[in-house]
Amino acid sequence: QGEDVVAGVRTPRPIAELSEDMPEIFEQFRSIAEKLERHYRDMQDIELTIERGKLYILQTRNGKRTAQAALKIAHDMVGEGLIDKKEALLRIDPEHLAHVLHRQIDSSADLTVLAAGLAASPGAAFGSVVFDANEAEHLGRIGSKVILVRVETTPDDIHGIVQAQGILTSRGGMTSHAAVVTRGMGKPCVCGCEAVKVDYEQQLFTVGSTVVRKGELISIDGTTGQVILGAVPLKDPELSKEYQTILEWADEVRTLQVRANADTPEDAEKSRKFGAQGIGLTRTEHMFMAQERLPYVQRMILATTTEERMGALLPLRIMQENDFYSILKAMHDLPVCIRLLDPPLHEFLPSLEKLLVETTELRIRKDNPQLLEEKERLLAQVVKLHEANPMMGHRGCRLGITYPEVYEMQMHAIFNAASRLTRDGYTVLPEIEIPLTISKAEMEILKGRCDRIARECMELHRVSFTYLCGSMIELPRAALLAGEIAESAEFFSFGTNDLTQTCFGFSRDDAEGKFLPAYIHQHILKDNPFAVLDREGVGRLMRIAVEEGRKTRPDLMIGICGEHGGDPSSVEFCHEIGLDLVSCSPYRIPIARLAAAQAALKHPRPVG
């Protein structure tokens, strides 16, 4: 009988019809089902048959369930007294919350799956294919739904990403630019889909023999990594009362503080709604990427003297001050950790290859000598800034040491904004984060500047407020010398994306796009270390930094602000080694809240 059902030979009828056809059998079944649920203290998937008027229970097991059902079942069982709140929290997979927060593909839909890549940012979307960020921005602004398809995205594409429904890339991994940015925005993204061959010149992409041209409809599922031909029906998220209640239970037991990675006032407001207890990372470079700001940034980079650079920095300082004013105001009464400029300067300039093509064409045409002169000057500076390995080159605090006016501009902007808000009656708690430190000497120099500028701004505005100046621990040397760095740093924040790269010697995007899948398939590595924190290597460096840092400064606040801050396994490890906080993308905050509660229940910290 069971085989007939599985094979589709028989179509089962709704169980409710049994109450009409065989009421006595139905009551007997209901009684047994309740007894099984009480015994196993979970929702049961029960197989039964009725033969010659007698009920037989063939099998029972804990039933599979959707994310919404998992929340409701756990919540209702607490209400019925079958389990307590702690057990309810432990029964829910934190990743289920990602399904609840985002639009999903209707499970009843027939799908024509073209390819599968990395499920880089959850949720689902459909739209017309576009290959250019400018076009994505234009079409998005007039109300068209578009999917931006790129080989990989760069900071130059940010305006197009903002307006697109979702992003598909053929290269890149779970912590690539596209993945990190879309997770922060709550947009679906499929990365590293190597089967997708992008042809920018002909404005199409191919998957095997299938050709998809600009303007044709596709769907992407950032929860599964699938790329689907055509538009598919989507289901909107439903935030039930059970969802809210379970997160309140989680907040009652967790000891880790959960903050958000947020770069705009809109992200800050969204983070508060998701339950963030502050901002653990504001990336100031994202504020420079807006199209109207890039010319000022490029003027600053192209300056040949300190005076020229100072002149270019003045308008940026005004813009940054307004940025920080809005973010600090949105998060009033809560801490805001602001990382000073981190990436290498070449990221703000056009690519070397693009400039070479443009200058060559202008030389051949000879129709615009003034533009040719400008492009050649820009090309010379790009060549000058070119580095063999820019992610390990002239960036982070090294930039702040060699070009002090850049970091001083940002410090003035932060402290002037904080002073104005204090004068207006707001409580502000800025935390200035120095990236890529490797020594106590760097921290002493930069913290000295920070303290001087904070003092000057407070005296100017005749106000007083509390602030902290701390270090990002994202290089092995910094972790090993944490005790010395803590003499100047008032807090630590682990930047585990870079710490993982430098610990493994992996280039993140190259590793995820090329050999990491083979390493995981052959069990050389259990997980992608950029998605799930590597406890043996990176984790050991973190343990050393926590132990050494707190020997020097027992009250040292320590957190994590990389993408690992929203991964449940990584959150558990952060709890185990005694971190104070985790910070993650706004849409990962509920996941981190539940994961932190589960970690506290599994690994109780000693009282006092």
Coordinates of C-alpha atoms in Angstrom, one line a residue:
Q1 CA 0.0 0.0 0.0
G2 CA 2.8 2.4 0.9
E3 CA 4.6 1.6 -2.4
D4 CA 1.5 2.4 -4.4
V5 CA 1.4 5.9 -2.8
V6 CA 5.1 6.6 -3.3
A7 CA 4.9 5.4 -6.9
G8 CA 1.9 7.6 -7.6
V9 CA -0.4 4.6 -8.4
R10 CA -2.8 5.8 -5.7
T11 CA -3.7 9.3 -4.8
P12 CA -4.1 9.8 -1.0
R13 CA -7.2 11.6 0.2
P14 CA -7.0 14.4 2.9
I15 CA -6.9 12.9 6.4
A16 CA -9.8 15.0 7.4
E17 CA -12.1 12.9 5.2
L18 CA -11.4 9.9 7.4
S19 CA -13.5 11.6 10.1
E20 CA -16.5 11.3 7.8
D21 CA -15.9 7.8 6.4
M22 CA -14.7 6.1 9.6
P23 CA -15.3 8.4 12.6
E24 CA -14.2 5.7 15.2
I25 CA -11.0 5.0 13.4
F26 CA -10.3 8.7 13.0
E27 CA -10.7 9.3 16.8
Q28 CA -8.4 6.4 17.5
F29 CA -5.8 7.8 15.1
R30 CA -6.1 11.3 16.6
S31 CA -5.5 9.9 20.1
I32 CA -2.5 7.9 19.0
A33 CA -1.1 10.9 17.1
E34 CA -1.4 13.1 20.2
K35 CA 0.3 10.4 22.3
L36 CA 3.2 10.1 19.8
E37 CA 3.7 13.9 19.7
R38 CA 3.7 14.1 23.5
H39 CA 6.2 11.2 23.7
Y40 CA 8.6 12.6 21.1
R41 CA 7.9 16.2 22.0
D42 CA 7.9 17.1 18.3
M43 CA 5.6 17.3 15.3
Q44 CA 5.3 13.8 13.8
D45 CA 5.2 12.5 10.3
I46 CA 3.1 9.3 10.7
E47 CA 2.5 6.5 8.2
L48 CA -0.7 4.4 8.7
T49 CA -2.9 2.0 7.0
I50 CA -6.4 0.6 7.7
E51 CA -7.0 -3.1 6.9
R52 CA -10.3 -4.8 7.5
G53 CA -11.5 -2.0 9.8
K54 CA -8.3 -2.0 11.9
L55 CA -5.8 0.9 12.3
Y56 CA -2.1 0.1 11.9
I57 CA 0.6 2.6 12.7
L58 CA 3.5 1.7 10.4
Q59 CA 6.1 4.4 11.1
T60 CA 6.6 7.7 12.9
R61 CA 9.4 10.3 12.7
N62 CA 10.0 13.9 13.4
G63 CA 8.3 15.7 10.5
K64 CA 10.0 17.9 8.0
R65 CA 8.7 21.5 7.9
T66 CA 9.0 24.8 6.3
A67 CA 10.8 27.7 8.0
Q68 CA 7.4 29.3 9.0
A69 CA 6.1 26.0 10.2
A70 CA 9.3 25.4 12.3
L71 CA 8.7 28.6 14.1
K72 CA 5.0 28.0 14.7
I73 CA 5.5 24.4 15.9
A74 CA 8.2 25.4 18.4
H75 CA 6.1 28.3 19.6
D76 CA 2.9 26.3 20.0
M77 CA 4.6 23.4 21.8
V78 CA 5.9 25.9 24.5
G79 CA 2.3 27.1 24.8
E80 CA 1.1 23.5 25.2
G81 CA 3.7 22.7 27.8
L82 CA 5.4 20.0 25.8
I83 CA 8.8 21.8 25.7
D84 CA 10.2 24.9 27.4
K85 CA 11.6 28.1 25.8
K86 CA 15.2 26.8 25.8
E87 CA 14.4 23.6 24.0
A88 CA 12.2 25.6 21.5
L89 CA 15.2 27.9 20.7
L90 CA 17.5 24.9 20.2
R91 CA 15.1 23.2 17.8
I92 CA 15.1 26.0 15.2
D93 CA 17.7 26.2 12.5
P94 CA 18.9 29.9 12.5
E95 CA 19.2 29.8 8.7
H96 CA 15.4 29.2 8.6
L97 CA 15.1 32.9 9.6
A98 CA 16.8 33.8 6.3
H99 CA 13.9 32.1 4.4
V100 CA 11.3 34.0 6.5
L101 CA 12.8 37.4 5.8
H102 CA 13.1 37.2 2.0
R103 CA 10.8 36.6 -0.9
Q104 CA 10.9 32.9 -2.1
I105 CA 10.0 31.1 -5.2
D106 CA 6.6 29.4 -5.0
S107 CA 7.3 25.7 -4.4
S108 CA 4.5 24.7 -6.7
A109 CA 6.1 26.4 -9.7
D110 CA 7.6 24.5 -12.7
L111 CA 11.2 25.7 -13.1
T112 CA 13.5 25.6 -16.1
V113 CA 16.8 25.7 -14.3
L114 CA 19.6 26.9 -16.5
A115 CA 22.6 26.7 -14.1
A116 CA 23.5 26.8 -10.4
G117 CA 26.1 28.9 -8.7
L118 CA 26.8 30.0 -5.1
A119 CA 23.8 31.0 -3.0
A120 CA 25.5 34.2 -2.1
S121 CA 22.5 36.3 -0.7
P122 CA 19.1 34.8 0.1
G123 CA 15.8 35.5 -1.5
A124 CA 14.5 35.4 -5.0
A125 CA 13.8 37.8 -7.8
F126 CA 13.1 38.0 -11.6
G127 CA 13.7 40.7 -14.1
S128 CA 15.0 41.6 -17.6
V129 CA 18.7 40.8 -18.1
V130 CA 21.0 43.8 -18.3
F131 CA 24.8 43.8 -18.5
D132 CA 25.6 47.4 -17.6
A133 CA 25.3 49.1 -14.2
N134 CA 24.3 52.5 -15.7
E135 CA 21.5 50.8 -17.7
A136 CA 20.4 48.9 -14.6
E137 CA 20.2 52.2 -12.7
H138 CA 18.3 54.0 -15.4
L139 CA 15.8 51.2 -15.9
G140 CA 15.4 50.6 -12.2
R141 CA 14.6 54.3 -11.6
I142 CA 11.8 54.2 -14.1
G143 CA 10.2 51.2 -12.5
S144 CA 11.5 48.3 -14.6
K145 CA 12.6 45.1 -12.9
V146 CA 16.1 44.1 -14.0
I147 CA 18.7 41.4 -13.1
L148 CA 22.2 42.8 -13.4
V149 CA 24.5 40.1 -15.0
R150 CA 28.3 40.7 -14.7
V151 CA 31.4 38.6 -14.8
E152 CA 32.0 40.1 -11.4
T153 CA 31.0 43.4 -9.8
T154 CA 33.3 46.2 -8.6
P155 CA 32.6 49.3 -6.4
D156 CA 31.9 51.2 -9.7
D157 CA 28.7 49.1 -10.2
I158 CA 27.1 50.1 -6.9
H159 CA 24.6 52.4 -8.4
G160 CA 23.3 49.7 -10.7
I161 CA 23.2 47.1 -7.8
V162 CA 21.0 49.5 -5.8
Q163 CA 18.4 49.7 -8.6
A164 CA 18.5 46.0 -9.7
Q165 CA 16.2 43.3 -8.3
G166 CA 19.1 40.9 -8.0
I167 CA 22.7 40.2 -9.2
L168 CA 24.2 37.2 -11.1
T169 CA 27.9 36.9 -11.6
S170 CA 30.0 34.2 -13.3
R171 CA 33.0 34.7 -11.0
G172 CA 33.4 35.5 -7.3
G173 CA 32.6 33.8 -4.1
M174 CA 30.6 34.1 -0.9
T175 CA 32.6 37.1 0.2
S176 CA 33.0 38.8 -3.2
H177 CA 32.0 42.4 -3.7
A178 CA 28.6 41.4 -5.1
A179 CA 27.9 38.9 -2.3
V180 CA 28.8 41.3 0.5
V181 CA 26.9 44.3 -0.9
T182 CA 23.7 42.4 -1.8
R183 CA 23.6 40.7 1.6
G184 CA 23.7 44.2 3.2
M185 CA 20.9 45.4 0.9
G186 CA 18.8 42.3 1.4
K187 CA 18.8 41.6 -2.4
P188 CA 19.2 38.1 -3.9
C189 CA 22.5 37.2 -5.5
V190 CA 24.0 34.2 -7.2
C191 CA 27.8 34.3 -7.5
G192 CA 30.5 32.2 -9.2
C193 CA 28.1 30.6 -11.7
E194 CA 30.8 29.5 -14.1
A195 CA 28.4 27.8 -16.5
V196 CA 27.2 31.4 -17.4
K197 CA 29.4 32.8 -20.1
V198 CA 29.0 36.5 -20.3
D199 CA 29.5 38.3 -23.7
Y200 CA 29.4 42.1 -23.0
E201 CA 30.1 42.9 -26.7
Q202 CA 27.0 41.0 -28.0
Q203 CA 25.0 41.8 -24.8
L204 CA 24.1 38.1 -24.0
F205 CA 25.1 35.2 -21.9
T206 CA 25.2 31.5 -22.8
V207 CA 24.7 28.3 -20.7
G208 CA 25.7 25.4 -22.9
S209 CA 23.6 25.8 -26.1
T210 CA 21.1 28.2 -24.5
V211 CA 21.4 31.9 -25.3
V212 CA 19.9 34.6 -23.1
R213 CA 20.0 38.1 -24.6
K214 CA 19.7 41.5 -23.0
G215 CA 16.0 42.2 -22.2
E216 CA 15.0 38.6 -21.8
L217 CA 13.5 37.5 -18.4
I218 CA 15.4 35.3 -16.0
S219 CA 14.9 34.5 -12.3
I220 CA 17.5 33.9 -9.6
D221 CA 17.2 32.1 -6.3
G222 CA 19.9 33.4 -3.9
T223 CA 18.8 30.8 -1.3
T224 CA 19.6 27.8 -3.6
G225 CA 22.0 29.4 -6.1
Q226 CA 19.7 28.5 -9.1
V227 CA 19.5 30.5 -12.3
I228 CA 16.1 30.0 -13.9
L229 CA 14.8 30.9 -17.4
G230 CA 11.8 33.2 -17.4
A231 CA 9.8 34.9 -14.6
V232 CA 8.7 32.6 -11.8
P233 CA 5.9 33.2 -9.2
L234 CA 7.3 34.6 -5.9
K235 CA 5.9 34.5 -2.3
D236 CA 6.3 37.5 -0.1
P237 CA 7.8 37.1 3.4
E238 CA 5.5 36.8 6.3
L239 CA 6.8 37.9 9.7
S240 CA 4.5 36.1 12.1
K241 CA 3.9 36.8 15.8
E242 CA 5.8 33.5 16.5
Y243 CA 8.9 34.9 14.8
Q244 CA 8.9 38.0 17.0
T245 CA 8.2 36.0 20.2
I246 CA 11.0 33.5 19.5
L247 CA 13.5 36.3 18.9
E248 CA 12.4 37.9 22.2
W249 CA 13.1 34.5 23.9
A250 CA 16.6 34.5 22.2
D251 CA 17.4 37.9 23.6
E252 CA 16.6 36.8 27.1
V253 CA 19.4 34.1 27.1
R254 CA 22.1 35.3 24.8
T255 CA 25.2 37.0 26.2
L256 CA 26.7 38.2 22.8
Q257 CA 25.7 41.7 21.7
V258 CA 24.5 41.7 18.1
R259 CA 25.3 44.8 16.0
A260 CA 24.9 45.6 12.3
N261 CA 27.2 46.3 9.4
A262 CA 25.6 49.5 8.0
D263 CA 26.9 52.3 5.8
T264 CA 23.9 54.5 5.3
P265 CA 21.2 56.1 7.5
E266 CA 18.6 53.8 5.8
D267 CA 20.7 50.7 6.7
A268 CA 21.0 52.0 10.3
E269 CA 17.2 52.4 10.6
K270 CA 16.6 49.0 9.1
S271 CA 19.1 47.5 11.6
R272 CA 17.3 49.0 14.6
K273 CA 14.1 47.4 13.3
F274 CA 15.8 44.0 13.1
G275 CA 17.0 44.4 16.7
A276 CA 20.6 45.6 16.3
Q277 CA 22.3 46.9 19.5
G278 CA 24.4 49.3 17.5
I279 CA 26.6 49.4 14.4
G280 CA 29.7 47.2 14.5
L281 CA 31.0 48.3 11.1
T282 CA 30.5 51.4 9.0
R283 CA 32.7 51.2 5.9
T284 CA 33.5 54.8 5.0
E285 CA 34.8 53.9 1.5
H286 CA 31.2 52.9 0.5
M287 CA 30.3 56.6 1.0
F288 CA 32.9 57.6 -1.6
M289 CA 31.5 55.4 -4.3
A290 CA 28.4 57.5 -5.1
Q291 CA 28.7 58.8 -8.7
E292 CA 28.6 62.4 -7.6
R293 CA 31.4 61.9 -5.2
L294 CA 33.9 59.9 -7.2
P295 CA 35.3 63.0 -9.1
Y296 CA 36.3 64.6 -5.7
V297 CA 37.9 61.3 -4.6
Q298 CA 39.8 61.0 -7.8
R299 CA 40.9 64.7 -7.5
M300 CA 42.3 63.9 -4.1
I301 CA 44.1 60.8 -5.4
L302 CA 45.5 62.6 -8.4
A303 CA 46.9 65.5 -6.2
T304 CA 50.6 65.9 -6.5
T305 CA 51.1 68.1 -3.4
T306 CA 49.7 68.1 0.2
E307 CA 48.1 71.5 -0.6
E308 CA 46.3 70.1 -3.6
R309 CA 45.2 67.1 -1.6
M310 CA 43.9 69.3 1.2
G311 CA 41.9 71.3 -1.2
A312 CA 40.3 68.2 -2.7
L313 CA 39.5 66.8 0.8
L314 CA 37.5 69.8 1.9
P315 CA 34.3 69.0 0.0
L316 CA 34.7 65.4 1.0
R317 CA 34.9 66.4 4.7
I318 CA 31.6 68.3 4.4
M319 CA 30.0 65.3 2.7
Q320 CA 31.4 62.8 5.3
E321 CA 30.3 65.0 8.2
N322 CA 26.7 65.0 6.9
D323 CA 27.0 61.2 6.4
F324 CA 28.2 60.6 10.0
Y325 CA 25.6 63.0 11.4
S326 CA 22.8 61.1 9.8
I327 CA 24.1 57.6 10.9
L328 CA 24.9 58.7 14.4
K329 CA 21.5 60.4 14.7
A330 CA 19.7 57.2 13.4
M331 CA 21.5 55.1 16.0
H332 CA 21.2 57.6 18.9
D333 CA 21.9 56.1 22.3
L334 CA 23.6 53.1 20.6
P335 CA 27.3 52.7 19.6
V336 CA 28.5 53.3 16.0
C337 CA 31.9 51.8 15.0
I338 CA 33.3 53.7 12.0
R339 CA 36.2 52.2 10.1
L340 CA 38.5 54.7 8.5
L341 CA 39.3 54.4 4.8
D342 CA 40.5 50.8 4.1
P343 CA 40.8 49.8 0.4
P344 CA 43.7 50.7 -1.9
L345 CA 43.3 54.0 -3.8
H346 CA 43.3 52.4 -7.2
E347 CA 39.7 51.1 -6.5
F348 CA 38.4 54.6 -6.9
L349 CA 40.0 55.0 -10.3
P350 CA 39.1 53.5 -13.7
S351 CA 40.8 50.2 -14.5
L352 CA 44.2 50.3 -16.2
E353 CA 42.9 48.2 -19.1
K354 CA 40.0 50.6 -19.7
L355 CA 42.2 53.7 -19.7
L356 CA 44.7 52.1 -22.1
V357 CA 41.9 51.4 -24.6
E358 CA 40.4 55.0 -24.2
T359 CA 43.8 56.8 -24.6
T360 CA 44.7 54.6 -27.6
E361 CA 41.4 55.4 -29.3
L362 CA 41.8 59.2 -28.6
R363 CA 45.4 59.2 -30.0
I364 CA 44.1 57.5 -33.2
R365 CA 41.2 59.9 -33.7
K366 CA 43.1 63.1 -32.7
D367 CA 39.8 64.9 -32.3
N368 CA 40.0 65.9 -28.6
P369 CA 43.5 66.8 -27.4
Q370 CA 42.2 68.2 -24.1
L371 CA 40.4 65.0 -23.2
L372 CA 43.5 63.0 -24.3
E373 CA 45.7 65.0 -22.0
E374 CA 43.3 64.4 -19.1
K375 CA 43.1 60.6 -19.8
E376 CA 46.9 60.4 -20.1
R377 CA 47.4 62.1 -16.8
L378 CA 44.9 59.8 -15.2
L379 CA 46.6 56.8 -16.8
A380 CA 50.0 57.9 -15.5
Q381 CA 48.6 58.0 -11.9
V382 CA 46.9 54.6 -12.3
V383 CA 50.2 53.1 -13.4
K384 CA 51.9 54.8 -10.5
L385 CA 49.4 53.4 -8.0
H386 CA 49.4 49.9 -9.6
E387 CA 50.5 47.2 -7.1
A388 CA 51.4 43.6 -7.7
N389 CA 49.1 42.6 -4.8
P390 CA 47.0 45.6 -3.8
M391 CA 45.1 43.8 -1.1
M392 CA 48.4 43.5 0.8
G393 CA 49.8 46.8 -0.3
H394 CA 49.3 50.5 0.3
R395 CA 45.9 50.5 2.1
G396 CA 44.3 50.8 5.5
C397 CA 46.3 52.5 8.2
R398 CA 49.4 52.5 5.9
L399 CA 47.5 55.1 3.9
G400 CA 46.7 57.0 7.1
I401 CA 50.4 57.0 8.1
T402 CA 51.7 58.2 4.7
Y403 CA 48.9 60.6 3.9
P404 CA 47.9 61.8 7.4
E405 CA 45.5 64.4 5.9
V406 CA 43.1 61.7 4.6
Y407 CA 42.5 60.1 8.0
E408 CA 42.5 63.5 9.7
M409 CA 39.7 64.7 7.4
Q410 CA 37.6 61.6 8.4
M411 CA 38.3 62.1 12.1
H412 CA 37.3 65.8 11.9
A413 CA 34.1 64.8 10.0
I414 CA 33.2 62.2 12.7
F415 CA 33.9 64.4 15.7
N416 CA 32.2 67.5 14.2
A417 CA 29.1 65.4 13.5
A418 CA 29.2 64.0 17.0
S419 CA 29.7 67.4 18.5
R420 CA 26.7 68.9 16.6
L421 CA 24.4 66.0 17.7
T422 CA 25.5 66.4 21.3
R423 CA 24.8 70.1 21.1
D424 CA 21.3 69.2 19.7
G425 CA 20.6 66.9 22.7
Y426 CA 21.4 63.5 21.2
T427 CA 23.6 60.8 23.0
V428 CA 26.3 59.7 20.6
L429 CA 28.8 56.8 21.1
P430 CA 31.3 56.9 18.2
E431 CA 34.0 54.2 18.0
I432 CA 36.8 54.9 15.5
E433 CA 38.3 51.8 14.0
I434 CA 41.8 51.7 12.5
P435 CA 42.1 49.1 9.8
L436 CA 45.0 46.8 8.9
T437 CA 47.2 47.5 12.0
I438 CA 50.3 45.4 12.6
S439 CA 52.0 47.2 15.5
K440 CA 51.6 49.2 18.7
A441 CA 53.6 52.0 17.0
E442 CA 50.9 52.5 14.3
M443 CA 48.1 52.6 16.9
E444 CA 50.0 55.1 19.1
I445 CA 50.4 57.5 16.2
L446 CA 46.9 57.2 14.9
K447 CA 45.2 57.2 18.3
G448 CA 47.2 60.3 19.2
R449 CA 45.8 62.1 16.2
C450 CA 42.3 60.8 17.0
D451 CA 42.5 62.1 20.6
R452 CA 43.8 65.5 19.5
I453 CA 41.1 66.0 16.9
A454 CA 38.4 64.9 19.3
R455 CA 39.6 67.3 21.9
E456 CA 39.7 70.2 19.3
C457 CA 36.2 69.5 18.1
M458 CA 34.7 69.3 21.6
E459 CA 36.4 72.5 22.6
L460 CA 35.2 74.2 19.4
H461 CA 31.6 73.2 20.0
R462 CA 31.8 73.4 23.8
V463 CA 30.5 69.9 24.3
S464 CA 31.7 66.6 25.7
F465 CA 30.9 63.0 24.7
T466 CA 32.4 59.5 25.1
Y467 CA 34.3 57.9 22.2
L468 CA 36.7 54.9 21.7
C469 CA 39.6 54.4 19.3
G470 CA 40.4 50.7 18.5
S471 CA 42.1 48.4 16.1
M472 CA 40.9 46.0 13.5
I473 CA 42.7 42.6 14.0
E474 CA 42.8 41.3 10.5
L475 CA 46.5 40.2 10.1
P476 CA 48.3 37.3 11.8
R477 CA 51.0 39.7 13.2
A478 CA 48.3 41.8 14.8
A479 CA 46.8 38.8 16.5
L480 CA 50.2 37.6 17.7
L481 CA 51.1 41.0 19.1
A482 CA 47.6 41.8 20.4
G483 CA 49.0 42.4 23.9
E484 CA 51.2 45.3 22.7
I485 CA 48.5 46.7 20.4
A486 CA 46.0 46.7 23.4
E487 CA 48.2 49.3 25.2
S488 CA 46.9 51.9 22.7
A489 CA 43.7 50.2 21.3
E490 CA 40.6 50.6 23.4
F491 CA 38.8 47.8 21.6
F492 CA 39.5 45.1 19.0
S493 CA 37.3 44.1 16.1
F494 CA 38.3 41.0 14.1
G495 CA 38.1 41.5 10.4
T496 CA 38.0 37.8 9.6
N497 CA 37.7 38.1 5.8
D498 CA 41.2 39.5 5.6
L499 CA 42.4 37.4 8.6
T500 CA 41.3 34.3 6.7
Q501 CA 43.0 35.4 3.5
T502 CA 46.3 36.1 5.2
C503 CA 46.2 33.1 7.4
F504 CA 45.5 30.6 4.6
G505 CA 47.4 32.5 1.9
F506 CA 44.2 32.4 -0.2
S507 CA 43.1 35.1 -2.5
R508 CA 39.4 35.1 -1.6
D509 CA 37.8 35.4 -5.0
D510 CA 40.3 33.3 -6.8
A511 CA 40.1 30.5 -4.2
E512 CA 36.3 30.4 -4.3
G513 CA 36.2 30.5 -8.0
K514 CA 38.8 27.9 -8.7
F515 CA 40.1 25.3 -6.2
L516 CA 38.0 25.6 -3.0
P517 CA 35.1 23.5 -4.3
A518 CA 37.7 20.7 -5.0
Y519 CA 39.2 21.1 -1.6
I520 CA 35.7 20.7 0.0
H521 CA 34.7 17.9 -2.3
Q522 CA 37.8 15.9 -1.4
H523 CA 37.4 16.7 2.3
I524 CA 40.7 18.6 2.6
L525 CA 38.6 21.4 4.1
K526 CA 35.2 20.8 5.7
D527 CA 33.7 24.2 4.8
N528 CA 34.5 27.3 2.8
P529 CA 36.6 29.2 5.4
F530 CA 35.3 32.5 4.0
A531 CA 31.7 31.5 4.9
V532 CA 32.3 29.4 8.0
L533 CA 35.1 30.5 10.4
D534 CA 38.1 28.2 10.4
R535 CA 38.4 27.3 14.1
E536 CA 41.7 25.4 13.9
G537 CA 43.8 28.1 12.1
V538 CA 42.1 31.5 12.1
G539 CA 40.3 30.6 15.3
R540 CA 43.6 29.9 17.1
L541 CA 44.9 33.3 16.1
M542 CA 41.7 34.8 17.5
R543 CA 42.1 32.9 20.8
I544 CA 45.7 34.3 21.1
A545 CA 44.5 37.8 20.4
V546 CA 41.7 37.6 23.0
E547 CA 44.0 36.2 25.7
E548 CA 46.9 38.5 25.1
G549 CA 44.7 41.6 24.6
R550 CA 42.9 41.1 27.9
K551 CA 46.1 40.4 29.8
T552 CA 47.0 44.0 28.9
R553 CA 43.5 45.5 29.2
P554 CA 41.1 43.3 31.1
D555 CA 38.1 45.3 30.1
L556 CA 39.0 45.3 26.4
M557 CA 35.8 45.1 24.3
I558 CA 36.3 42.5 21.5
G559 CA 34.0 41.8 18.5
I560 CA 33.9 40.5 15.0
C561 CA 32.7 42.5 12.0
G562 CA 33.4 40.3 9.0
E563 CA 30.7 38.3 7.1
H564 CA 31.3 35.5 9.6
G565 CA 29.3 37.6 12.2
G566 CA 26.1 36.3 10.6
D567 CA 27.1 32.6 10.3
P568 CA 25.7 30.4 13.1
S569 CA 28.7 28.2 13.5
S570 CA 31.0 31.2 13.6
V571 CA 28.8 33.0 16.1
E572 CA 29.0 29.9 18.4
F573 CA 32.8 30.0 18.2
C574 CA 32.8 33.8 19.0
H575 CA 30.7 33.0 22.1
E576 CA 33.0 30.2 23.1
I577 CA 36.2 32.3 23.1
G578 CA 34.6 35.1 25.0
L579 CA 33.9 37.8 22.5
D580 CA 31.5 40.6 23.5
L581 CA 29.8 41.2 20.2
V582 CA 29.2 40.1 16.6
S583 CA 28.3 42.4 13.7
C584 CA 26.7 41.3 10.5
S585 CA 24.6 42.5 7.5
P586 CA 21.2 43.9 8.6
Y587 CA 19.2 40.9 7.2
R588 CA 21.5 38.5 9.1
I589 CA 20.7 40.1 12.5
P590 CA 17.8 37.8 13.4
I591 CA 20.0 34.8 12.5
A592 CA 22.8 36.1 14.7
R593 CA 20.4 36.7 17.6
L594 CA 19.1 33.2 17.5
A595 CA 22.6 31.7 17.0
A596 CA 24.0 33.6 19.9
A597 CA 21.1 32.3 22.1
Q598 CA 21.8 28.7 21.1
A599 CA 25.5 29.2 21.8
A600 CA 24.7 30.5 25.3
L601 CA 22.5 27.5 26.0
K602 CA 25.0 25.0 24.7
H603 CA 28.1 26.6 26.3
P604 CA 27.1 28.6 29.4
R605 CA 29.6 31.2 30.4
P606 CA 30.8 31.1 34.0
V607 CA 29.0 33.7 36.2
G608 CA 31.1 36.6 37.1

